[in-house]
Amino acid sequence: MAGSMSEAMTWLGPAESGQSLPAGAPQWLRDKQQAAIQQLSSMSVPHRKMEIWRYADVNRLQAQMTAENAPELPTPNAVDHTVIVVSQQGIQWHSDQPDWLTVEPISQMAAADWQDVQPQAHPSEQGMVVLNQAGLHGGVFLVVAAEQTNPAHVVELIYVHEGEHWLNLRNQFKLASNCQVTIKETHVGDRINLVSHWAVGPGAQVKREVTSRLQPEAMLVQFDHMELADGADVRAMHQRSNGALQHHQRQVQFAGVGAKYVSGSINKSILNNNICDIVNVIHNQKNNRSEVTHRSIAKDQSQIFNNARALVAVGADQSEIEQDLKNILLSADAKIFSKPELEVYADEVVAAHGSTIGALDEQSLFYLQSRGIELTQAREIMIESFEQEAQVC
Amino acid sequence: MLKIDQVVANAGDKEILKGLNLTVKPGEVHAIMGPNGAGKSTLGNLLAGMPHVELTSGSVEYMGKNLLELEPEERAAEGVFLAFQYPVEIPGVNNMYFLRTALNSQRKYRGEEPMDSAQFLRMVKQKIKDLNMRDDLLKRPVNVGFSGGEKKRNEVFQMGVLEPKLAILDETDSGLDIDALKIVADGVNQLRSPDRSFIIITHYQRLLDHIQPDYVHVLADGKIVKSGDKGLALELEEQGYGWLNE
Ligand SMILES: Nc1ncnc2c1ncn2[C@@H]1O[C@H](COP(=O)(O)OP(=O)(O)OP(=O)(O)O)[C@@H](O)[C@H]1O
Ligand SMILES: [Mg+2]
């Protein structure tokens, strides 16, 4: 069933008026926007049965918002905590701007700095990326200079958006060689579609913490592309819970050798939610390492889709890959799909992967109970310890 | 204190205990020996409330209550403690946090005030000293990466902290070096009191050199087939179990 234009508009939201691109945007991006608008107008209204939406109940994209979700902003207290709020209105600093940090609206970025973001897997599933390309509202261009070498300094971006319409954001992160920093992203919006490009310089050590604990009706669709240069070291931690729909895709690519990408996800879907977590690591260079750990918990009628894919290209020898997906179902109606995938075209590759779906370990629960801990509390303790395994930073 | 009467019980779908009788009075120490697979652990597990171990007939009375009606955590709060033959590893759960949660859950059940962390720490420090435990083990997740002997010592340490009324030790001496064996025995002996009882499951007479039992029983094929005093343990050590069938 192909959606008529007006029907499609309810979920296409941001593309409806063909938002104009910022003045600095290059021609290729303008072309992409036009193509995206074309593509969207012929795309059918999303439906949960469609494979392209990975079992996420994307009918929810069309849902009307009813609840008022007033976001609460954290107040930065420490000296090494920089807070920037990103919204439809642009960028707002909530702390002093350190010398080594530049954050500007993406609309002010020079044409030469624009990076293309192209998903290389699940091509049939890029509706939201296309949507993002079609309507570009804002986002940031964030640059960390090489002299920043305090890994404890947190630069926090808070994405805030209230209301029925989708906020489309596009970010670009540029982390200079050998810098050390923590970048935290917190989503408190109602409907956000976020595409990000990360360029991590040689020897940079970056911690990334992404928190998406959503209100029951909120939705978040995210696509990241990250490139790691020689010897870069990225630890990325993703904490997600609830919301009506969360659809996360990450694509990681190595541009040099000796780099490491370590990722942890904790996906908690306990209030009848849909969370989709797709990671695609492309080992197209020699001697890089990736570790992807997911811990997911689904309750009630929630659904979680987990996919960790690693592609090792011809000649990318000495690649090391670990994929560890574990899942717990807390109710009979919950569903979890969990899929580790390895596609290896090189020799001398060390790869390990595993995926399990189960209930809480009965023997461990009994051990706790046998010491006097009530079953409900024993369960909570076990869930906490299960989550801990994915805590990479 | 404990009266096990004609107990028939399944582990999984297999009948393991086949009419077992045992009475334990306050202050007594009972040793249970017997061949592999006889049902010794099944007995301990039944008393502690392990899933998939189920009573088919008979009864277990503990301090005037029908023990098997209680949830495992209720049994613990009523004073039943099982030192497991194979303690499980629980990644991500800190030993100290676990123990304090356990102790305070038991206190809550009994209507006692919770212990604050300062009180708890003081108490635990004393126990560590008494039991000659390595305190770094307590900072680690429950049993994770512990050696076989360390796991057993951790069980005894938990027993020391929780101060149960009826402690069942399932082969707590297996895999212990000679010093550790003494520490475990000391742990039991320190807790011995007129109102506290022990069931000690073991394959080796040597533990009973350190812990004087009041009774020694042989459990074979789901039943107590012979009872005696410490002399029985010595006989078994010398002759094995074969002669019991004659
Ligand atoms: N959950 C279960 N399902 C099926 N069989 C079981 C289960 N638990 C125990 N058994 C079986 O019950 C029998 C008795 O086991 P138990 O562990 O009680 O023996 P044990 O006397 O403690 O032996 P050991 O000296 O080797 O520790 C064994 O044959 C064992 O395989
Ligand atoms: Mg046993």
XYZ file of C-alpha atoms and ligand atoms in Angstrom:
671
model
C 0.000 0.000 0.000
C 1.708 3.155 -1.142
C 0.854 6.106 1.037
C -0.631 9.106 -0.573
C 1.327 12.256 -0.081
C -0.999 13.621 2.572
C -1.054 10.367 4.474
C 2.680 10.152 4.347
C 3.025 13.666 5.678
C 1.903 12.676 9.134
C 5.050 10.699 9.669
C 7.290 12.471 7.228
C 6.931 15.569 9.326
C 10.160 17.377 8.686
C 10.247 16.718 4.972
C 6.819 18.165 4.398
C 7.881 21.628 3.467
C 11.224 20.764 1.918
C 13.265 22.701 4.449
C 15.887 24.848 2.911
C 19.495 23.976 3.531
C 21.884 26.461 5.135
C 23.740 28.799 2.827
C 27.061 27.039 3.385
C 25.775 23.638 2.328
C 27.494 22.183 -0.731
C 25.712 21.386 -3.960
C 25.928 17.598 -3.496
C 23.953 17.937 -0.306
C 21.299 19.991 -2.082
C 21.066 17.273 -4.708
C 20.714 14.666 -1.995
C 17.941 16.605 -0.378
C 16.018 16.782 -3.611
C 16.513 13.062 -4.200
C 15.413 12.311 -0.649
C 12.241 14.325 -0.989
C 11.497 12.426 -4.212
C 12.166 9.096 -2.573
C 10.021 9.844 0.433
C 7.022 10.882 -1.567
C 6.859 7.422 -3.090
C 7.620 5.515 0.091
C 4.799 3.692 1.767
C 3.688 4.472 5.252
C 5.783 2.411 7.640
C 4.276 -0.728 9.010
C 5.651 -3.087 11.610
C 5.477 -6.098 9.331
C 7.927 -4.519 6.939
C 11.358 -6.030 7.242
C 12.885 -2.667 6.437
C 11.811 -1.371 9.817
C 13.372 -4.267 11.650
C 10.285 -5.282 13.521
C 10.068 -1.947 15.239
C 6.501 -0.839 15.454
C 7.006 2.183 13.274
C 3.303 2.804 13.055
C 4.209 4.769 16.091
C 5.931 7.281 13.868
C 2.488 8.438 12.926
C 1.108 8.586 16.413
C -0.145 11.846 17.820
C 1.645 13.132 20.850
C -0.593 13.664 23.820
C 1.616 13.879 26.863
C 3.527 16.984 27.789
C 7.075 15.923 28.328
C 8.795 18.791 30.000
C 12.481 18.028 29.770
C 14.612 18.555 32.804
C 18.071 19.921 32.278
C 20.939 18.888 34.466
C 22.895 21.748 35.922
C 26.622 21.491 35.384
C 28.426 21.765 38.662
C 31.962 20.673 38.078
C 34.612 22.755 36.362
C 35.271 19.951 33.903
C 31.715 19.730 32.644
C 30.643 21.723 29.619
C 26.940 21.702 28.807
C 25.419 22.711 25.507
C 21.738 22.474 24.703
C 20.810 21.757 21.109
C 17.275 22.458 20.014
C 15.253 23.851 17.173
C 16.355 27.271 18.350
C 19.991 26.369 17.842
C 22.799 26.115 20.365
C 22.724 27.355 23.907
C 25.760 27.287 26.174
C 25.059 26.409 29.791
C 28.628 26.789 30.914
C 31.798 28.550 29.854
C 33.333 27.623 26.565
C 36.800 26.137 26.955
C 39.498 27.366 24.545
C 40.008 23.949 23.023
C 36.367 23.480 22.119
C 34.466 24.954 19.206
C 30.809 24.272 18.798
C 28.912 26.060 16.122
C 25.602 25.523 14.368
C 26.096 23.213 11.461
C 24.518 25.819 9.229
C 27.596 27.955 9.692
C 30.001 25.227 8.693
C 32.099 25.891 5.591
C 31.047 23.986 2.460
C 34.344 22.063 2.400
C 33.747 20.641 5.881
C 30.489 18.896 5.070
C 30.879 15.123 5.279
C 28.662 12.702 3.472
C 26.995 10.098 5.643
C 26.171 6.952 3.779
C 24.879 3.793 5.462
C 26.607 0.759 3.990
C 24.424 -1.982 5.375
C 20.692 -2.527 5.553
C 20.145 -0.323 2.503
C 16.450 -1.011 2.547
C 16.179 0.389 5.981
C 17.410 3.892 5.614
C 14.063 5.615 5.611
C 14.967 7.791 8.527
C 18.378 8.700 7.146
C 16.678 9.718 3.943
C 14.190 11.627 5.977
C 17.001 13.367 7.757
C 18.571 14.296 4.461
C 15.321 15.680 3.225
C 14.745 18.073 6.033
C 17.686 19.514 7.780
C 16.891 21.798 10.690
C 20.047 22.045 12.641
C 22.717 20.347 14.611
C 26.249 21.164 15.601
C 29.747 21.129 14.259
C 31.905 20.279 17.245
C 35.688 20.407 17.180
C 37.998 19.333 19.989
C 41.560 20.614 19.627
C 44.686 18.541 20.181
C 45.687 20.341 23.367
C 42.700 18.915 25.234
C 44.085 15.873 27.061
C 41.894 15.583 30.117
C 39.764 12.473 29.567
C 37.605 13.380 32.556
C 36.364 16.574 30.972
C 32.800 15.971 29.844
C 31.337 17.885 26.962
C 27.636 17.218 27.206
C 25.202 17.827 24.401
C 21.579 17.776 25.412
C 19.103 17.391 22.602
C 15.836 18.999 23.535
C 12.722 19.045 21.489
C 9.091 19.307 22.437
C 6.091 18.828 20.273
C 4.517 16.849 17.517
C 6.930 17.587 14.759
C 10.171 15.821 14.300
C 13.377 17.641 14.974
C 15.945 16.668 12.369
C 19.493 17.179 13.459
C 22.784 16.579 11.773
C 26.005 16.718 13.754
C 29.634 16.592 12.848
C 32.290 15.810 15.419
C 35.933 16.382 14.704
C 38.348 15.191 17.348
C 41.941 16.249 16.805
C 44.886 13.882 16.952
C 45.893 12.751 20.453
C 43.132 14.657 22.182
C 41.426 13.070 25.175
C 37.880 13.903 26.071
C 34.507 12.539 27.100
C 31.532 13.433 24.977
C 28.156 12.830 26.431
C 24.888 13.015 24.577
C 21.549 13.070 26.301
C 18.220 12.905 24.545
C 15.302 14.503 26.255
C 13.198 15.314 23.257
C 9.863 14.076 22.005
C 10.706 13.223 18.411
C 14.270 13.493 17.279
C 15.934 12.198 14.147
C 19.682 12.552 14.503
C 22.414 11.796 11.995
C 26.008 12.250 13.111
C 29.411 12.050 11.540
C 32.450 11.453 13.755
C 36.031 11.889 12.633
C 38.351 10.640 15.372
C 41.949 11.741 14.802
C 45.119 9.662 15.150
C 45.844 8.616 18.724
C 42.749 10.360 20.081
C 41.172 8.767 23.140
C 37.492 9.388 23.285
C 34.799 8.277 25.621
C 31.328 8.610 24.301
C 28.310 8.258 26.553
C 24.880 8.313 25.011
C 21.848 8.297 27.226
C 18.378 7.912 25.798
C 15.978 7.367 28.651
C 12.807 8.437 26.986
C 9.351 9.446 28.104
C 6.716 6.863 27.215
C 5.614 8.594 24.013
C 8.928 9.953 22.857
C 10.738 8.659 19.783
C 14.320 8.730 18.700
C 15.864 7.690 15.434
C 19.610 7.851 15.168
C 22.303 7.074 12.655
C 26.012 7.544 13.386
C 28.977 7.143 11.169
C 32.329 7.110 12.921
C 35.796 6.991 11.421
C 38.820 6.089 13.498
C 42.293 7.129 12.378
C 45.591 5.376 13.310
C 45.726 4.361 16.950
C 42.454 6.044 17.893
C 40.713 4.597 20.912
C 36.974 4.999 21.331
C 34.881 3.659 24.169
C 31.202 4.194 23.573
C 28.515 3.490 26.124
C 24.825 3.574 25.250
C 22.115 3.544 27.862
C 18.602 3.321 26.560
C 15.258 2.780 28.059
C 11.640 3.152 27.166
C 10.097 5.634 24.768
C 7.595 4.576 22.127
C 10.283 3.904 19.555
C 14.054 3.945 19.529
C 15.891 3.078 16.376
C 19.673 3.267 16.602
C 22.178 2.489 13.905
C 25.898 2.903 14.208
C 28.469 2.466 11.505
C 32.135 2.358 12.405
C 34.963 2.413 9.944
C 38.724 2.274 10.413
C 40.786 4.712 8.376
C 44.149 3.519 9.703
C 45.772 0.825 11.820
C 46.062 0.065 15.525
C 42.732 1.603 16.478
C 40.199 0.244 18.882
C 36.437 0.633 19.113
C 34.789 -0.681 22.259
C 31.058 -0.350 22.532
C 28.536 -1.254 25.194
C 24.766 -1.012 24.970
C 22.222 -1.450 27.680
C 18.782 -1.610 26.143
C 15.921 -1.735 28.599
C 12.513 -2.011 27.162
C 10.177 -2.565 30.031
C 7.115 -0.482 29.306
C 5.935 -1.929 26.031
C 8.591 -0.194 23.954
C 10.491 -0.844 20.766
C 14.237 -0.535 20.734
C 16.391 -1.370 17.760
C 20.177 -1.404 18.105
C 22.228 -2.022 14.981
C 26.006 -1.770 14.893
C 27.994 -2.257 11.741
C 31.776 -2.262 12.113
C 33.714 -2.188 8.885
C 37.260 -3.488 9.228
C 38.628 -2.293 5.937
C 42.170 -1.760 7.242
C 44.662 -4.044 8.968
C 45.202 -4.481 12.654
C 42.208 -2.845 14.269
C 40.077 -4.114 17.074
C 36.366 -3.879 17.774
C 34.388 -5.122 20.752
C 30.638 -4.844 20.776
C 28.653 -5.855 23.843
C 24.895 -5.598 24.130
C 22.801 -6.385 27.158
C 19.083 -6.132 26.558
C 16.072 -6.648 28.735
C 12.512 -6.763 27.489
C 9.333 -6.880 29.500
C 5.593 -6.747 28.848
C 5.026 -6.520 25.106
C 8.282 -4.806 24.355
C 10.438 -5.651 21.397
C 14.153 -5.341 21.021
C 16.138 -5.938 17.886
C 19.885 -6.408 18.271
C 22.309 -6.715 15.436
C 26.087 -6.527 15.655
C 27.686 -6.917 12.272
C 31.373 -6.880 11.444
C 32.759 -6.909 7.971
C 36.426 -7.691 7.460
C 37.540 -6.662 3.994
C 40.146 -8.431 1.859
C 43.596 -7.674 3.233
C 42.405 -6.399 6.607
C 44.555 -8.956 8.411
C 45.114 -9.017 12.163
C 41.643 -7.666 12.696
C 40.203 -8.589 16.072
C 36.496 -8.749 16.616
C 34.326 -9.571 19.557
C 30.562 -9.536 19.539
C 28.731 -10.425 22.678
C 24.964 -10.101 22.729
C 22.985 -11.295 25.706
C 19.324 -10.844 26.257
C 16.829 -11.404 29.002
C 13.109 -11.780 28.552
C 11.120 -10.849 31.611
C 7.719 -11.779 30.250
C 6.214 -14.248 27.843
C 4.931 -11.536 25.510
C 8.197 -9.689 25.093
C 10.250 -10.353 21.978
C 13.946 -10.090 21.340
C 15.726 -10.636 18.059
C 19.448 -10.961 18.458
C 21.851 -11.415 15.632
C 25.651 -11.322 15.665
C 27.062 -11.352 12.143
C 30.588 -11.819 10.859
C 31.570 -11.434 7.265
C 35.271 -12.160 6.907
C 37.238 -11.871 3.682
C 40.737 -11.635 5.208
C 43.104 -14.193 6.706
C 44.525 -14.081 10.195
C 41.485 -12.669 11.850
C 40.613 -13.278 15.477
C 36.880 -13.238 15.916
C 34.513 -14.356 18.635
C 30.817 -13.911 18.733
C 27.902 -15.102 20.768
C 24.278 -14.403 21.383
C 21.941 -15.748 24.019
C 18.336 -15.126 24.898
C 17.085 -16.403 28.189
C 15.532 -15.715 31.514
C 17.361 -14.687 34.667
C 19.686 -17.425 35.901
C 17.688 -19.564 38.278
C 20.663 -20.865 40.246
C 21.947 -17.370 40.939
C 18.498 -16.173 41.963
C 18.235 -19.092 44.338
C 21.664 -18.354 45.780
C 20.553 -14.815 46.640
C 17.241 -16.044 48.035
C 18.953 -18.684 50.124
C 20.765 -15.870 51.913
C 17.523 -14.112 52.729
C 16.969 -11.785 49.782
C 13.388 -11.638 48.518
C 12.776 -12.859 45.004
C 11.809 -9.448 43.592
C 14.927 -7.846 45.008
C 17.051 -10.786 43.904
C 15.750 -10.191 40.370
C 16.661 -6.521 40.539
C 20.143 -7.358 41.731
C 20.573 -9.879 38.930
C 19.384 -7.411 36.299
C 21.817 -4.836 37.589
C 24.655 -7.308 37.408
C 23.620 -8.366 33.910
C 23.715 -4.752 32.776
C 27.082 -4.260 34.379
C 28.660 -6.572 31.813
C 28.041 -4.040 29.073
C 29.381 -1.128 31.078
C 32.452 -0.265 29.028
C 33.101 3.126 30.588
C 14.838 -28.203 66.047
C 14.606 -30.246 62.848
C 12.519 -33.339 62.241
C 12.718 -34.981 58.840
C 10.082 -37.664 58.657
C 9.850 -40.310 55.920
C 10.854 -37.853 53.247
C 10.530 -38.895 49.623
C 11.735 -36.220 47.189
C 12.555 -35.734 43.534
C 15.403 -33.838 41.976
C 14.208 -32.944 38.497
C 12.002 -35.894 37.611
C 14.128 -38.473 39.384
C 13.301 -39.836 42.823
C 16.391 -39.302 44.956
C 15.338 -39.304 48.591
C 13.469 -42.489 49.381
C 12.091 -42.352 52.899
C 14.666 -40.377 54.827
C 14.440 -39.824 58.569
C 16.618 -37.510 60.613
C 16.104 -35.619 63.852
C 18.423 -32.833 64.929
C 18.156 -31.265 68.359
C 19.430 -27.799 69.321
C 23.180 -27.677 69.783
C 23.855 -30.946 67.969
C 26.329 -31.554 65.184
C 25.385 -34.293 62.724
C 27.797 -35.508 60.085
C 26.422 -37.129 56.944
C 28.641 -39.303 54.820
C 27.809 -41.527 51.882
C 28.744 -42.492 48.348
C 28.580 -40.127 45.376
C 25.068 -39.653 44.066
C 23.435 -40.935 47.256
C 21.314 -37.811 47.686
C 23.288 -35.845 50.289
C 23.223 -32.567 48.367
C 19.602 -33.198 47.423
C 18.793 -33.286 51.120
C 20.547 -29.952 51.709
C 18.909 -28.454 48.649
C 15.463 -29.624 49.726
C 15.908 -27.969 53.111
C 17.102 -24.701 51.544
C 14.329 -24.644 48.927
C 16.198 -25.133 45.680
C 14.003 -25.088 42.549
C 13.339 -28.503 40.996
C 13.841 -30.348 44.263
C 10.387 -31.348 45.392
C 8.836 -33.281 48.202
C 6.508 -36.103 47.157
C 5.704 -37.429 50.605
C 6.766 -37.106 54.228
C 7.370 -33.905 56.161
C 10.019 -31.561 57.458
C 9.385 -29.684 60.663
C 11.753 -26.902 61.663
C 11.272 -25.067 64.969
C 7.614 -25.967 64.987
C 7.017 -24.817 61.393
C 6.412 -26.729 58.196
C 9.741 -25.777 56.625
C 8.926 -26.741 53.065
C 5.992 -24.319 52.938
C 8.308 -21.339 53.329
C 10.036 -19.442 50.526
C 13.818 -19.893 50.415
C 14.357 -16.353 51.734
C 11.922 -16.987 54.593
C 13.800 -20.138 55.547
C 17.018 -18.120 55.585
C 15.463 -15.476 57.821
C 14.187 -18.246 60.107
C 17.790 -19.319 60.504
C 18.436 -22.000 57.876
C 21.736 -21.688 56.036
C 23.153 -23.906 53.310
C 26.841 -23.692 52.433
C 26.696 -24.885 48.857
C 28.784 -27.697 47.434
C 29.108 -25.593 44.271
C 28.628 -21.893 45.082
C 27.580 -19.931 41.982
C 29.464 -16.956 40.614
C 27.413 -13.784 40.313
C 29.247 -11.271 38.126
C 28.605 -7.627 38.844
C 27.317 -8.130 42.384
C 29.736 -6.964 45.023
C 30.236 -9.391 47.908
C 29.835 -6.793 50.645
C 26.764 -5.249 49.078
C 25.261 -8.697 48.662
C 25.921 -9.680 52.260
C 24.557 -6.469 53.733
C 21.439 -6.750 51.579
C 21.028 -10.347 52.722
C 21.529 -9.550 56.390
C 19.166 -6.585 56.335
C 16.524 -8.560 54.441
C 16.655 -11.177 57.168
C 16.507 -8.536 59.892
C 13.524 -6.907 58.217
C 11.710 -10.251 58.083
C 12.358 -10.720 61.782
C 11.174 -7.186 62.560
C 14.650 -5.961 63.515
C 16.223 -2.617 62.631
C 18.504 -2.628 59.569
C 22.234 -2.392 60.174
C 23.777 0.806 58.794
C 26.934 0.558 56.758
C 29.218 1.663 59.599
C 27.832 -0.957 61.969
C 27.969 -3.556 59.251
C 31.551 -2.733 58.380
C 32.636 -2.993 61.995
C 30.936 -6.353 62.379
C 32.370 -7.678 59.125
C 35.887 -6.555 60.022
C 35.675 -8.515 63.251
C 34.427 -11.623 61.401
C 37.207 -11.321 58.878
C 39.664 -11.353 61.747
C 37.955 -14.219 63.528
C 37.811 -16.330 60.404
C 41.183 -15.351 59.020
C 39.583 -14.361 55.700
C 41.329 -12.387 53.013
C 39.482 -9.098 52.962
C 40.177 -8.342 49.312
C 37.803 -11.157 48.381
C 34.978 -9.110 49.806
C 35.572 -6.253 47.430
C 35.129 -8.533 44.453
C 31.922 -9.763 42.828
C 30.351 -12.754 44.561
C 32.580 -15.788 43.973
C 33.764 -14.528 40.581
C 37.244 -15.788 39.851
C 37.515 -17.297 43.324
C 39.494 -20.510 43.607
C 37.617 -23.587 44.760
C 38.920 -23.152 48.292
C 38.145 -19.420 48.332
C 34.558 -20.115 47.383
C 34.212 -22.528 50.291
C 35.750 -20.050 52.692
C 33.384 -17.389 51.430
C 30.470 -19.683 52.279
C 31.770 -20.064 55.813
C 32.294 -16.334 56.057
C 28.676 -15.755 55.011
C 27.598 -18.221 57.637
C 29.634 -16.275 60.208
C 27.951 -13.014 59.279
C 24.416 -14.368 59.037
C 24.658 -16.441 62.240
C 22.104 -19.101 61.329
C 20.414 -21.474 63.748
C 20.682 -24.480 61.478
C 23.685 -24.600 59.186
C 24.054 -27.260 56.523
C 27.576 -27.518 55.146
C 27.723 -29.455 51.912
C 31.265 -30.697 51.373
C 32.650 -27.410 52.567
C 35.899 -29.240 53.321
C 36.401 -30.568 49.787
C 39.200 -28.834 47.945
C 40.579 -27.094 51.018
C 44.229 -27.078 51.958
C 45.144 -28.040 55.500
C 45.216 -24.482 56.824
C 41.918 -23.620 55.197
C 40.381 -26.766 56.650
C 41.336 -25.557 60.106
C 39.898 -22.123 59.398
C 36.608 -23.621 58.277
C 36.513 -25.875 61.331
C 37.291 -22.902 63.586
C 34.462 -21.002 61.915
C 32.045 -23.768 62.802
C 33.411 -24.242 66.304
C 33.135 -20.512 67.070
C 29.481 -20.598 66.093
C 28.711 -23.738 68.070
C 26.253 -23.003 70.844
C 23.473 -24.797 72.696
C 20.821 -23.322 70.405
C 22.603 -23.777 67.098
C 22.811 -26.986 65.092
C 24.899 -28.221 62.200
C 24.513 -30.806 59.482
C 27.907 -31.444 57.979
C 28.061 -33.351 54.720
C 31.533 -34.674 54.079
C 33.502 -37.461 52.447
C 36.449 -37.205 54.804
C 36.946 -38.150 58.340
C 39.680 -35.532 58.740
C 37.177 -32.628 59.080
C 35.667 -34.494 62.000
C 39.060 -34.406 63.727
C 38.504 -30.672 64.022
C 34.745 -30.613 64.481
C 33.540 -33.171 66.973
C 30.209 -34.529 65.718
C 27.554 -35.872 68.048
C 26.336 -38.274 65.392
C 27.601 -39.699 62.137
C 25.104 -40.999 59.549
C 25.537 -42.865 56.339
C 23.210 -41.786 53.558
C 22.988 -44.312 50.738
C 20.410 -44.564 47.980
C 18.204 -41.851 49.444
C 18.014 -43.154 53.003
C 19.984 -43.044 56.226
C 21.235 -46.629 56.360
C 23.418 -46.417 59.419
C 23.975 -44.045 62.322
C 26.628 -44.001 64.977
C 29.146 -41.828 66.721
C 32.500 -40.558 65.519
C 33.807 -44.126 65.428
C 31.589 -44.815 62.421
C 33.442 -42.179 60.414
C 36.745 -43.903 61.193
C 35.356 -47.260 60.144
C 34.089 -45.783 56.866
C 37.421 -44.159 56.221
C 39.128 -47.526 56.538
C 36.644 -49.798 54.842
C 34.587 -47.669 52.420
C 30.850 -48.207 52.006
C 30.867 -51.735 50.591
C 30.551 -53.537 53.925
C 27.277 -51.739 54.674
C 25.517 -53.807 52.044
C 26.595 -57.109 53.573
N 17.953 -31.461 39.087
C 18.231 -32.757 38.947
N 17.681 -33.462 37.942
C 17.952 -34.770 37.782
N 18.780 -35.464 38.567
C 19.368 -34.810 39.580
C 19.139 -33.429 39.827
N 19.864 -33.064 40.898
C 20.511 -34.174 41.290
N 20.229 -35.229 40.513
C 20.744 -36.584 40.641
O 20.439 -37.026 41.929
C 21.419 -37.911 42.404
C 21.862 -37.476 43.784
O 22.580 -36.276 43.656
P 23.208 -35.527 44.899
O 23.841 -34.306 44.371
O 22.193 -35.359 45.940
O 24.323 -36.576 45.364
P 25.389 -36.452 46.513
O 25.086 -37.513 47.490
O 25.461 -35.073 47.009
O 26.728 -36.838 45.728
P 28.225 -36.227 45.814
O 28.888 -36.944 46.927
O 28.831 -36.617 44.530
O 28.129 -34.780 46.027
C 22.523 -37.904 41.368
O 22.406 -39.073 40.601
C 22.248 -36.679 40.549
O 22.679 -36.841 39.243
Mg 26.816 -33.563 46.850
